[in-house]
CSV table of C-alpha atoms in Angstrom, one decimal:
chain,number,residue,atom,x,y,z
O,221,UNK,CA,-0.1,0.0,0.1
O,222,UNK,CA,2.6,2.5,1.1
O,223,UNK,CA,5.0,1.4,-1.9
O,224,UNK,CA,2.0,2.0,-4.3
O,225,UNK,CA,1.5,5.4,-2.8
O,226,UNK,CA,5.5,6.0,-3.2
O,227,UNK,CA,5.5,4.9,-6.8
O,228,UNK,CA,2.6,7.3,-7.4
O,229,UNK,CA,4.3,10.2,-5.8
O,230,UNK,CA,7.3,9.5,-7.8
O,231,UNK,CA,5.3,9.2,-11.1
O,232,UNK,CA,3.5,12.5,-10.4
O,233,UNK,CA,7.0,14.0,-9.7
O,234,UNK,CA,8.4,13.0,-12.9
O,235,UNK,CA,5.4,14.4,-14.8
O,236,UNK,CA,5.7,17.4,-13.0
O,237,UNK,CA,9.5,17.8,-13.9
O,238,UNK,CA,8.5,17.1,-17.3
O,239,UNK,CA,5.9,19.8,-17.6
O,240,UNK,CA,8.2,22.1,-16.0
O,241,UNK,CA,10.9,21.4,-18.2
O,242,UNK,CA,8.6,21.7,-21.3
O,243,UNK,CA,7.2,25.0,-20.1
O,244,UNK,CA,10.9,26.0,-19.5
O,245,UNK,CA,11.9,24.9,-22.7
O,246,UNK,CA,9.2,26.6,-24.7
O,247,UNK,CA,9.4,29.8,-23.0
O,248,UNK,CA,13.4,30.4,-23.2
O,249,UNK,CA,15.4,31.2,-26.4
O,250,UNK,CA,18.1,28.4,-26.8
O,251,UNK,CA,21.7,29.2,-27.0
O,252,UNK,CA,23.8,29.8,-30.1
O,253,UNK,CA,27.4,29.6,-30.9
O,254,UNK,CA,28.8,32.5,-33.2
O,255,UNK,CA,31.6,32.1,-35.6
O,256,UNK,CA,32.7,35.3,-37.7
O,257,UNK,CA,35.0,35.6,-40.7
O,258,UNK,CA,36.8,38.8,-40.1
O,259,UNK,CA,37.7,39.0,-43.9
O,260,UNK,CA,37.8,36.9,-46.9
O,261,UNK,CA,41.0,34.8,-46.7
O,262,UNK,CA,40.6,34.1,-43.1
O,263,UNK,CA,38.6,31.2,-41.2
O,264,UNK,CA,35.5,31.5,-39.2
O,265,UNK,CA,36.5,32.3,-35.4
O,266,UNK,CA,34.6,31.6,-32.6
O,267,UNK,CA,33.4,35.2,-31.3
O,268,UNK,CA,31.0,34.1,-28.4
O,269,UNK,CA,27.3,33.0,-27.7
O,270,UNK,CA,23.9,34.4,-27.5
O,271,UNK,CA,20.4,33.6,-27.0
O,272,UNK,CA,17.7,33.5,-30.2
O,273,UNK,CA,14.5,31.9,-31.1
O,274,UNK,CA,15.9,30.3,-34.3
O,275,UNK,CA,18.8,30.4,-36.6
O,276,UNK,CA,17.8,33.6,-38.7
O,277,UNK,CA,17.0,35.5,-35.4
O,278,UNK,CA,20.7,34.0,-34.0
O,279,UNK,CA,22.2,35.6,-37.5
O,280,UNK,CA,20.5,39.0,-36.9
O,281,UNK,CA,21.2,39.2,-33.3
O,282,UNK,CA,24.9,38.0,-33.9
O,283,UNK,CA,25.1,41.1,-36.6
O,284,UNK,CA,24.2,43.6,-33.7
O,285,UNK,CA,26.0,42.0,-31.0
O,286,UNK,CA,29.5,40.8,-32.4
O,287,UNK,CA,29.8,43.3,-35.5
O,288,UNK,CA,28.6,46.5,-34.7
O,289,UNK,CA,32.3,48.1,-36.1
O,290,UNK,CA,32.5,45.8,-39.2
O,291,UNK,CA,34.2,43.2,-37.7
O,292,UNK,CA,33.0,40.4,-40.1
O,293,UNK,CA,31.9,39.6,-43.5
O,294,UNK,CA,30.3,36.4,-42.7
O,295,UNK,CA,28.8,34.6,-39.9
O,296,UNK,CA,28.0,31.2,-39.0
O,297,UNK,CA,25.6,30.2,-36.1
O,298,UNK,CA,25.2,26.7,-34.5
O,299,UNK,CA,23.0,25.7,-31.7
O,300,UNK,CA,25.2,25.2,-28.6
O,301,UNK,CA,23.5,22.0,-28.1
O,302,UNK,CA,24.9,20.4,-31.2
O,303,UNK,CA,28.5,20.9,-30.5
O,304,UNK,CA,30.1,17.6,-29.1
O,305,UNK,CA,33.4,19.0,-27.0
O,306,UNK,CA,36.1,16.9,-25.7
O,307,UNK,CA,36.5,16.6,-22.0
O,308,UNK,CA,39.6,18.3,-20.6
O,309,UNK,CA,39.9,15.4,-17.9
O,310,UNK,CA,40.9,13.1,-21.0
O,311,UNK,CA,43.4,15.4,-22.3
O,312,UNK,CA,46.3,12.7,-21.3
O,313,UNK,CA,44.5,9.7,-23.4
O,314,UNK,CA,43.7,12.2,-26.1
O,315,UNK,CA,46.8,14.5,-26.7
O,316,UNK,CA,49.8,12.8,-25.1
O,317,UNK,CA,50.3,10.3,-27.6
O,318,UNK,CA,51.4,13.1,-29.8
O,319,UNK,CA,54.1,14.2,-27.4
O,320,UNK,CA,56.5,11.5,-27.9
O,321,UNK,CA,56.6,11.5,-31.5
O,322,UNK,CA,59.5,13.9,-32.4
O,323,UNK,CA,60.2,12.2,-35.7
O,324,UNK,CA,57.0,14.0,-37.0
O,325,UNK,CA,58.9,17.1,-37.0
O,326,UNK,CA,61.7,18.0,-39.5
O,327,UNK,CA,64.4,18.9,-36.9
O,328,UNK,CA,64.2,15.2,-35.6
O,329,UNK,CA,66.7,14.5,-38.8
O,330,UNK,CA,70.3,14.9,-38.8
O,331,UNK,CA,71.7,16.3,-42.0
O,332,UNK,CA,75.0,17.7,-42.7
O,333,UNK,CA,75.1,21.4,-42.6
O,334,UNK,CA,76.4,21.8,-46.3
O,335,UNK,CA,72.9,20.2,-47.5
O,336,UNK,CA,70.9,23.3,-48.7
O,337,UNK,CA,67.4,23.9,-49.8
O,338,UNK,CA,66.2,21.3,-47.4
F,169,UNK,CA,36.6,12.7,-4.3
F,170,UNK,CA,38.6,12.7,-1.0
F,171,UNK,CA,39.5,15.9,0.5
F,172,UNK,CA,43.0,15.0,-0.1
F,173,UNK,CA,42.4,14.7,-4.2
F,174,UNK,CA,40.5,17.9,-4.2
F,175,UNK,CA,43.4,19.7,-2.3
F,176,UNK,CA,45.9,18.2,-4.7
F,177,UNK,CA,43.8,19.4,-7.4
F,178,UNK,CA,43.4,22.9,-6.0
F,179,UNK,CA,47.4,23.0,-6.0
F,180,UNK,CA,47.6,22.2,-9.3
F,181,UNK,CA,44.9,24.7,-10.3
F,182,UNK,CA,46.4,27.5,-8.4
F,183,UNK,CA,49.8,26.6,-9.9
F,184,UNK,CA,48.4,27.0,-13.4
F,185,UNK,CA,46.9,30.5,-12.5
F,186,UNK,CA,50.5,31.4,-11.3
F,187,UNK,CA,51.8,30.4,-14.6
F,188,UNK,CA,49.5,32.5,-16.2
F,189,UNK,CA,47.6,29.8,-17.8
F,190,UNK,CA,44.1,30.5,-18.8
F,191,UNK,CA,41.2,28.3,-17.1
F,192,UNK,CA,38.6,27.4,-19.7
F,193,UNK,CA,34.7,26.3,-18.9
F,194,UNK,CA,35.3,22.9,-18.8
F,195,UNK,CA,38.3,22.5,-16.9
F,196,UNK,CA,38.3,21.3,-13.1
F,197,UNK,CA,38.0,24.3,-10.9
F,198,UNK,CA,37.6,24.7,-7.1
F,199,UNK,CA,33.9,25.7,-6.4
F,200,UNK,CA,35.0,29.0,-4.9
F,201,UNK,CA,36.4,30.1,-8.1
F,202,UNK,CA,33.2,29.2,-9.9
F,203,UNK,CA,31.0,31.0,-7.8
F,204,UNK,CA,33.3,34.1,-7.2
F,205,UNK,CA,33.3,34.2,-10.9
F,206,UNK,CA,29.7,34.1,-11.4
F,207,UNK,CA,29.3,36.7,-8.8
F,208,UNK,CA,31.8,39.3,-10.4
F,209,UNK,CA,30.7,38.5,-14.0
F,210,UNK,CA,27.3,39.0,-13.4
F,211,UNK,CA,27.6,42.0,-11.4
F,212,UNK,CA,29.6,43.2,-14.4
F,213,UNK,CA,27.1,42.3,-16.9
F,214,UNK,CA,24.3,43.6,-14.6
F,215,UNK,CA,26.1,46.9,-14.6
F,216,UNK,CA,26.3,47.1,-18.3
F,217,UNK,CA,22.4,46.4,-18.6
F,218,UNK,CA,21.1,48.8,-15.8
F,219,UNK,CA,24.0,51.4,-17.2
F,220,UNK,CA,21.8,51.9,-20.2
F,221,UNK,CA,18.8,53.5,-18.0
F,222,UNK,CA,20.5,56.6,-17.1
F,223,UNK,CA,21.7,57.4,-20.5
F,224,UNK,CA,18.7,56.2,-22.3
F,225,UNK,CA,16.7,58.7,-20.4
F,226,UNK,CA,18.5,61.4,-22.8
F,227,UNK,CA,18.1,59.8,-26.3
F,228,UNK,CA,15.1,61.5,-27.5
F,229,UNK,CA,16.5,64.7,-26.1
F,230,UNK,CA,19.8,64.6,-27.3
F,231,UNK,CA,20.7,68.3,-28.5
F,232,UNK,CA,21.9,67.4,-32.0
F,233,UNK,CA,21.6,64.5,-34.5
F,234,UNK,CA,25.4,64.0,-34.2
F,235,UNK,CA,25.0,63.9,-30.2
F,236,UNK,CA,21.8,61.3,-30.7
F,237,UNK,CA,23.7,59.0,-33.1
F,238,UNK,CA,26.6,58.8,-30.5
F,239,UNK,CA,24.4,58.5,-27.6
F,240,UNK,CA,22.5,55.6,-29.1
F,241,UNK,CA,25.7,54.0,-30.1
F,242,UNK,CA,27.0,54.1,-26.8
F,243,UNK,CA,23.9,52.5,-25.2
F,244,UNK,CA,23.9,49.8,-28.0
F,245,UNK,CA,27.5,49.2,-27.1
F,246,UNK,CA,26.3,48.6,-23.3
F,247,UNK,CA,24.0,46.1,-24.3
F,248,UNK,CA,26.4,44.2,-26.4
F,249,UNK,CA,28.9,44.4,-23.4
F,250,UNK,CA,26.2,43.1,-21.0
F,251,UNK,CA,25.4,40.4,-23.5
F,252,UNK,CA,29.2,39.2,-23.9
F,253,UNK,CA,29.7,38.9,-20.3
F,254,UNK,CA,26.5,37.3,-19.7
F,255,UNK,CA,27.3,34.4,-22.0
F,256,UNK,CA,30.7,34.0,-20.6
F,257,UNK,CA,29.2,33.7,-17.2
F,258,UNK,CA,26.8,31.1,-18.6
F,259,UNK,CA,29.7,29.0,-19.3
F,260,UNK,CA,30.1,28.5,-15.7
F,261,UNK,CA,26.7,26.6,-15.4
F,262,UNK,CA,24.4,29.2,-14.6
F,263,UNK,CA,21.5,29.9,-17.1
F,264,UNK,CA,20.6,33.3,-18.3
F,265,UNK,CA,17.1,33.2,-16.8
F,266,UNK,CA,18.8,32.7,-13.2
F,267,UNK,CA,21.1,35.7,-13.7
F,268,UNK,CA,18.0,37.8,-14.7
F,269,UNK,CA,16.1,36.6,-11.7
F,270,UNK,CA,19.1,37.6,-9.3
F,271,UNK,CA,19.2,40.7,-10.9
F,272,UNK,CA,15.3,41.3,-10.7
F,273,UNK,CA,15.0,40.0,-7.4
F,274,UNK,CA,17.9,42.4,-5.8
F,275,UNK,CA,19.9,39.3,-4.8
F,276,UNK,CA,22.5,40.1,-7.2
F,277,UNK,CA,24.2,43.8,-7.2
F,278,UNK,CA,25.4,46.2,-10.0
F,279,UNK,CA,27.5,49.3,-10.0
F,280,UNK,CA,26.4,51.7,-7.3
F,281,UNK,CA,26.9,54.7,-9.6
F,282,UNK,CA,23.7,53.9,-11.8
F,283,UNK,CA,21.7,54.7,-8.9
F,284,UNK,CA,22.0,58.1,-9.3
F,285,UNK,CA,19.7,60.4,-11.4
F,286,UNK,CA,20.7,62.0,-14.8
F,287,UNK,CA,19.0,65.5,-14.5
F,288,UNK,CA,20.5,67.5,-17.3
F,289,UNK,CA,22.4,67.0,-20.6
F,290,UNK,CA,25.7,67.6,-19.0
F,291,UNK,CA,25.4,64.5,-17.2
F,292,UNK,CA,25.9,62.6,-20.4
F,293,UNK,CA,29.0,64.1,-20.8
F,294,UNK,CA,30.1,63.6,-17.2
F,295,UNK,CA,29.1,59.8,-17.4
F,296,UNK,CA,31.2,59.4,-20.7
F,297,UNK,CA,34.0,61.3,-19.0
F,298,UNK,CA,34.1,60.2,-15.5
F,299,UNK,CA,32.0,56.8,-15.2
F,300,UNK,CA,33.5,55.4,-18.4
F,301,UNK,CA,37.0,56.7,-17.4
F,302,UNK,CA,36.8,55.1,-13.9
F,303,UNK,CA,35.2,51.6,-15.6
F,304,UNK,CA,38.3,51.7,-18.1
F,305,UNK,CA,40.7,51.7,-15.4
F,306,UNK,CA,38.9,48.9,-13.8
F,307,UNK,CA,38.4,46.9,-16.9
F,308,UNK,CA,41.9,47.0,-18.5
F,309,UNK,CA,43.5,44.7,-16.1
F,310,UNK,CA,40.6,42.0,-16.7
F,311,UNK,CA,41.5,41.5,-20.2
F,312,UNK,CA,44.4,39.4,-18.6
F,313,UNK,CA,42.2,37.8,-16.0
F,314,UNK,CA,42.6,34.0,-15.7
F,315,UNK,CA,39.1,32.7,-16.9
F,316,UNK,CA,39.3,32.7,-20.7
F,317,UNK,CA,35.8,33.5,-21.5
F,318,UNK,CA,36.0,36.8,-19.3
F,319,UNK,CA,39.3,37.8,-20.6
F,320,UNK,CA,38.3,37.4,-24.1
F,321,UNK,CA,34.9,39.3,-23.5
F,322,UNK,CA,37.1,42.1,-21.8
F,323,UNK,CA,39.2,42.5,-24.6
F,324,UNK,CA,36.4,43.2,-26.8
F,325,UNK,CA,34.4,45.7,-24.1
F,326,UNK,CA,37.9,47.5,-23.7
F,327,UNK,CA,38.4,47.9,-27.5
F,328,UNK,CA,34.8,49.7,-27.7
F,329,UNK,CA,35.1,51.5,-24.2
F,330,UNK,CA,37.5,54.2,-25.3
F,331,UNK,CA,34.9,55.9,-27.7
F,332,UNK,CA,32.4,56.2,-24.7
F,333,UNK,CA,34.7,58.2,-22.8
F,334,UNK,CA,36.2,60.4,-25.5
F,335,UNK,CA,32.5,61.5,-26.5
F,336,UNK,CA,31.8,62.3,-23.0
F,337,UNK,CA,35.1,64.4,-22.8
F,338,UNK,CA,33.8,66.2,-26.1
F,339,UNK,CA,30.2,67.0,-24.6
F,340,UNK,CA,31.9,68.3,-21.6
F,341,UNK,CA,34.4,70.3,-23.8
F,342,UNK,CA,31.4,72.0,-25.9
F,343,UNK,CA,29.5,73.1,-22.8
F,344,UNK,CA,32.6,74.4,-21.2
F,345,UNK,CA,33.4,76.5,-24.3
F,346,UNK,CA,29.7,77.6,-24.6
F,347,UNK,CA,27.5,80.3,-22.8
F,348,UNK,CA,28.4,80.9,-19.0
F,349,UNK,CA,25.2,78.8,-18.4
F,350,UNK,CA,26.2,75.9,-20.5
F,351,UNK,CA,29.7,76.0,-18.6
F,352,UNK,CA,27.7,76.5,-15.0
F,353,UNK,CA,25.9,73.1,-16.2
F,354,UNK,CA,29.2,71.1,-16.9
F,355,UNK,CA,30.4,72.4,-13.5
F,356,UNK,CA,27.2,71.1,-11.9
F,357,UNK,CA,27.3,67.6,-13.3
F,358,UNK,CA,31.0,67.2,-12.3
F,359,UNK,CA,30.1,68.5,-8.7
F,360,UNK,CA,27.4,65.6,-8.6
F,361,UNK,CA,29.3,63.1,-10.4
F,362,UNK,CA,32.9,63.1,-9.0
F,363,UNK,CA,32.4,61.7,-5.7
F,364,UNK,CA,30.0,58.9,-6.9
F,365,UNK,CA,32.8,57.9,-9.7
F,366,UNK,CA,35.4,57.7,-6.9
F,367,UNK,CA,33.2,55.3,-4.9
F,368,UNK,CA,32.8,53.3,-8.0
F,369,UNK,CA,36.2,52.0,-7.8
F,370,UNK,CA,35.0,50.0,-4.7
F,371,UNK,CA,35.5,50.3,-0.8
F,372,UNK,CA,39.2,51.2,0.9
F,373,UNK,CA,41.5,48.3,0.8
F,374,UNK,CA,40.8,47.7,4.4
F,375,UNK,CA,37.2,47.3,3.9
F,376,UNK,CA,37.6,45.3,0.9
F,377,UNK,CA,36.7,41.7,1.8
F,378,UNK,CA,37.4,39.7,-1.5
F,379,UNK,CA,40.8,41.8,-2.7
F,380,UNK,CA,43.4,39.2,-1.5
F,381,UNK,CA,41.7,35.9,-3.3
F,382,UNK,CA,40.8,38.0,-6.3
F,383,UNK,CA,44.5,39.2,-6.8
F,384,UNK,CA,45.5,35.6,-6.6
F,385,UNK,CA,43.0,34.5,-9.4
F,386,UNK,CA,44.3,37.9,-11.6
F,387,UNK,CA,40.4,39.0,-11.3
F,388,UNK,CA,42.2,42.1,-9.9
F,389,UNK,CA,45.6,43.2,-10.5
F,390,UNK,CA,45.8,46.5,-8.6
F,391,UNK,CA,43.6,47.2,-5.2
F,392,UNK,CA,40.8,49.6,-5.2
F,393,UNK,CA,42.9,52.3,-3.5
F,394,UNK,CA,45.6,52.1,-6.1
F,395,UNK,CA,43.1,52.1,-9.0
F,396,UNK,CA,41.4,55.2,-7.2
F,397,UNK,CA,44.5,57.1,-7.3
F,398,UNK,CA,45.4,56.5,-10.7
F,399,UNK,CA,41.7,57.8,-11.7
F,400,UNK,CA,42.3,60.7,-9.8
F,401,UNK,CA,45.7,61.4,-11.0
F,402,UNK,CA,44.7,61.3,-14.6
F,403,UNK,CA,41.3,63.1,-14.0
F,404,UNK,CA,42.5,66.3,-12.7
F,405,UNK,CA,44.7,67.8,-15.5
F,406,UNK,CA,41.6,66.7,-18.1
F,407,UNK,CA,39.6,68.9,-15.6
F,408,UNK,CA,42.0,71.8,-15.9
F,409,UNK,CA,41.9,71.6,-19.7
F,410,UNK,CA,38.2,72.1,-19.2
F,411,UNK,CA,38.5,74.7,-16.8
F,412,UNK,CA,36.3,73.0,-14.2
F,413,UNK,CA,36.8,72.7,-10.4
F,414,UNK,CA,37.0,69.4,-9.0
F,415,UNK,CA,34.8,69.7,-6.0
F,416,UNK,CA,37.1,68.8,-3.2
F,417,UNK,CA,38.7,71.7,-1.1
F,418,UNK,CA,41.5,68.8,0.1
F,419,UNK,CA,42.6,68.2,-3.4
F,420,UNK,CA,46.5,68.9,-3.6
F,421,UNK,CA,49.4,68.0,-5.6
F,422,UNK,CA,52.0,65.8,-3.4
F,423,UNK,CA,55.2,66.8,-4.8
F,424,UNK,CA,57.0,63.9,-2.7
F,425,UNK,CA,54.5,61.2,-3.9
F,426,UNK,CA,54.1,62.7,-7.5
F,427,UNK,CA,50.3,62.0,-6.9
F,428,UNK,CA,47.1,64.1,-5.8
F,429,UNK,CA,46.1,64.0,-2.0
F,430,UNK,CA,42.4,64.2,-1.9
F,431,UNK,CA,39.7,64.6,0.7
F,432,UNK,CA,37.7,62.3,2.6
F,433,UNK,CA,35.0,60.1,0.7
F,434,UNK,CA,31.5,59.8,2.3
F,435,UNK,CA,31.5,55.9,2.7
F,436,UNK,CA,28.0,56.2,4.5
F,437,UNK,CA,26.8,57.5,1.3
F,438,UNK,CA,28.2,54.6,-0.7
F,439,UNK,CA,27.0,51.8,1.7
F,440,UNK,CA,23.5,53.6,1.7
F,441,UNK,CA,23.2,53.5,-2.1
F,442,UNK,CA,24.7,49.7,-2.2
F,443,UNK,CA,22.2,48.9,0.3
F,444,UNK,CA,19.4,50.1,-2.1
F,445,UNK,CA,18.9,53.6,-0.5
F,446,UNK,CA,20.3,55.7,-3.3
F,447,UNK,CA,18.4,58.3,-5.1
F,448,UNK,CA,17.2,56.2,-8.2
F,449,UNK,CA,17.6,52.6,-6.9
F,450,UNK,CA,14.0,51.8,-7.0
F,451,UNK,CA,13.3,53.5,-10.3
F,452,UNK,CA,16.1,51.5,-11.8
F,453,UNK,CA,14.7,48.2,-10.9
F,454,UNK,CA,11.2,49.4,-11.6
F,455,UNK,CA,12.2,50.2,-15.2
F,456,UNK,CA,14.2,47.1,-15.9
F,457,UNK,CA,11.8,44.7,-14.3
F,458,UNK,CA,8.9,46.5,-16.1
F,459,UNK,CA,11.0,46.3,-19.4
F,460,UNK,CA,11.5,42.5,-19.2
F,461,UNK,CA,7.8,41.8,-18.1
F,462,UNK,CA,6.4,44.2,-21.1
F,463,UNK,CA,8.8,42.1,-23.6
F,464,UNK,CA,7.7,38.7,-22.4
F,465,UNK,CA,4.9,38.3,-25.3
F,466,UNK,CA,7.4,39.3,-27.7
F,467,UNK,CA,10.2,36.4,-26.5
F,468,UNK,CA,7.1,34.2,-26.3
F,469,UNK,CA,5.7,34.9,-29.9
F,470,UNK,CA,9.2,34.6,-31.3
F,471,UNK,CA,9.7,31.2,-29.8
F,472,UNK,CA,6.1,30.1,-31.0
F,473,UNK,CA,7.1,31.3,-34.5
F,474,UNK,CA,10.4,29.3,-34.3
F,475,UNK,CA,8.4,26.2,-33.3
F,476,UNK,CA,6.1,26.4,-35.8
F,477,UNK,CA,8.5,26.8,-38.6
F,478,UNK,CA,10.2,23.9,-37.1
F,479,UNK,CA,7.1,21.9,-37.4
F,480,UNK,CA,6.6,22.9,-41.1
F,481,UNK,CA,10.0,21.7,-42.0
F,482,UNK,CA,9.3,18.1,-40.1
F,483,UNK,CA,5.9,17.9,-42.2
F,484,UNK,CA,7.7,18.4,-45.3
F,485,UNK,CA,10.2,16.1,-44.6
F,486,UNK,CA,7.6,13.4,-43.8
F,487,UNK,CA,5.6,14.0,-47.1
């Protein structure tokens, strides 16, 4: 009996959380990451982020927030939730293997000084 | 994690900052570092947002199109600065809604200077010259602070801030070269903004509770008193150029230190304003919360539209 009651409580709690999350989601504008190309020939660079209802509005807001003084010629917007980032805690496994591979660098190879153009 | 492990991580963390390495949002950090940064960055962002209000007051009454365009651009910059810093703050795991809620409920503070009224056009000059001048002194060292997103936001803010101060000084200069009434107006604005600008640089070092920790984390490079002295030393000669008198009878150049000695600051006034009893605290919050509430239907409509467009796209995919 008590168990049934507890299960019921738990279920209604999860429903409440679901509803709340949904209200929360539908009310708040999602977060977007903004990338700007300063001029042709350069890559798009991460400039920051902002909130907007959709991609089109994110572009317009990015124009106003990040390029008020001609800082860009092209803007990319990506909804932040679509970015997968590496975890700095795993930096060891991820990046250390490159550290002991000095033979990937030209200075690893011993050549006589009189060899030119190499 | 055991206490010893945490202590170990903290030591590694402090050593990284001492080596001038930057901390990025996903890096491990002590809880106190996260909380201190959320507090300081959100206060900073709130100040930019509330800072728009005393100036917004004059946009429709600017004396010329040139002044109006400049003031509009300055206020728009302040909105931008608020947005850069809010999003930098959000990388620490607090939502924009929570940040707004803290501002609107009075839980979070913003710079006490914005709780003074802007009663004449000369106040636009004095704010640009003095308030933005003091802000620049505060902000330049933050371009090198340890938390990456804050430092990057501050680089952009500082680049834009210099125009704010120059346009303010130009307003003062124009008034000082104008009719006697105009010059008097400029002097009156200086009289009212001088002391609050000095207070803006924060309580004296003896009273400042966060200084030591903030120095360690490079959230601060100089103490409040050092910053205040720097501000006074660079501003007094500027007042001379304007031909205005700084409202401090004790202000005097000290040959020995090479700096200006100055009179006692009324710290009671400062704490009164911080605690919410300044001349415009209530009005600022009422205007800010009112704007947020009146804008709710626009935000909801934009979201409803976005969802509808998304549904349409889904339908097209299905058919």
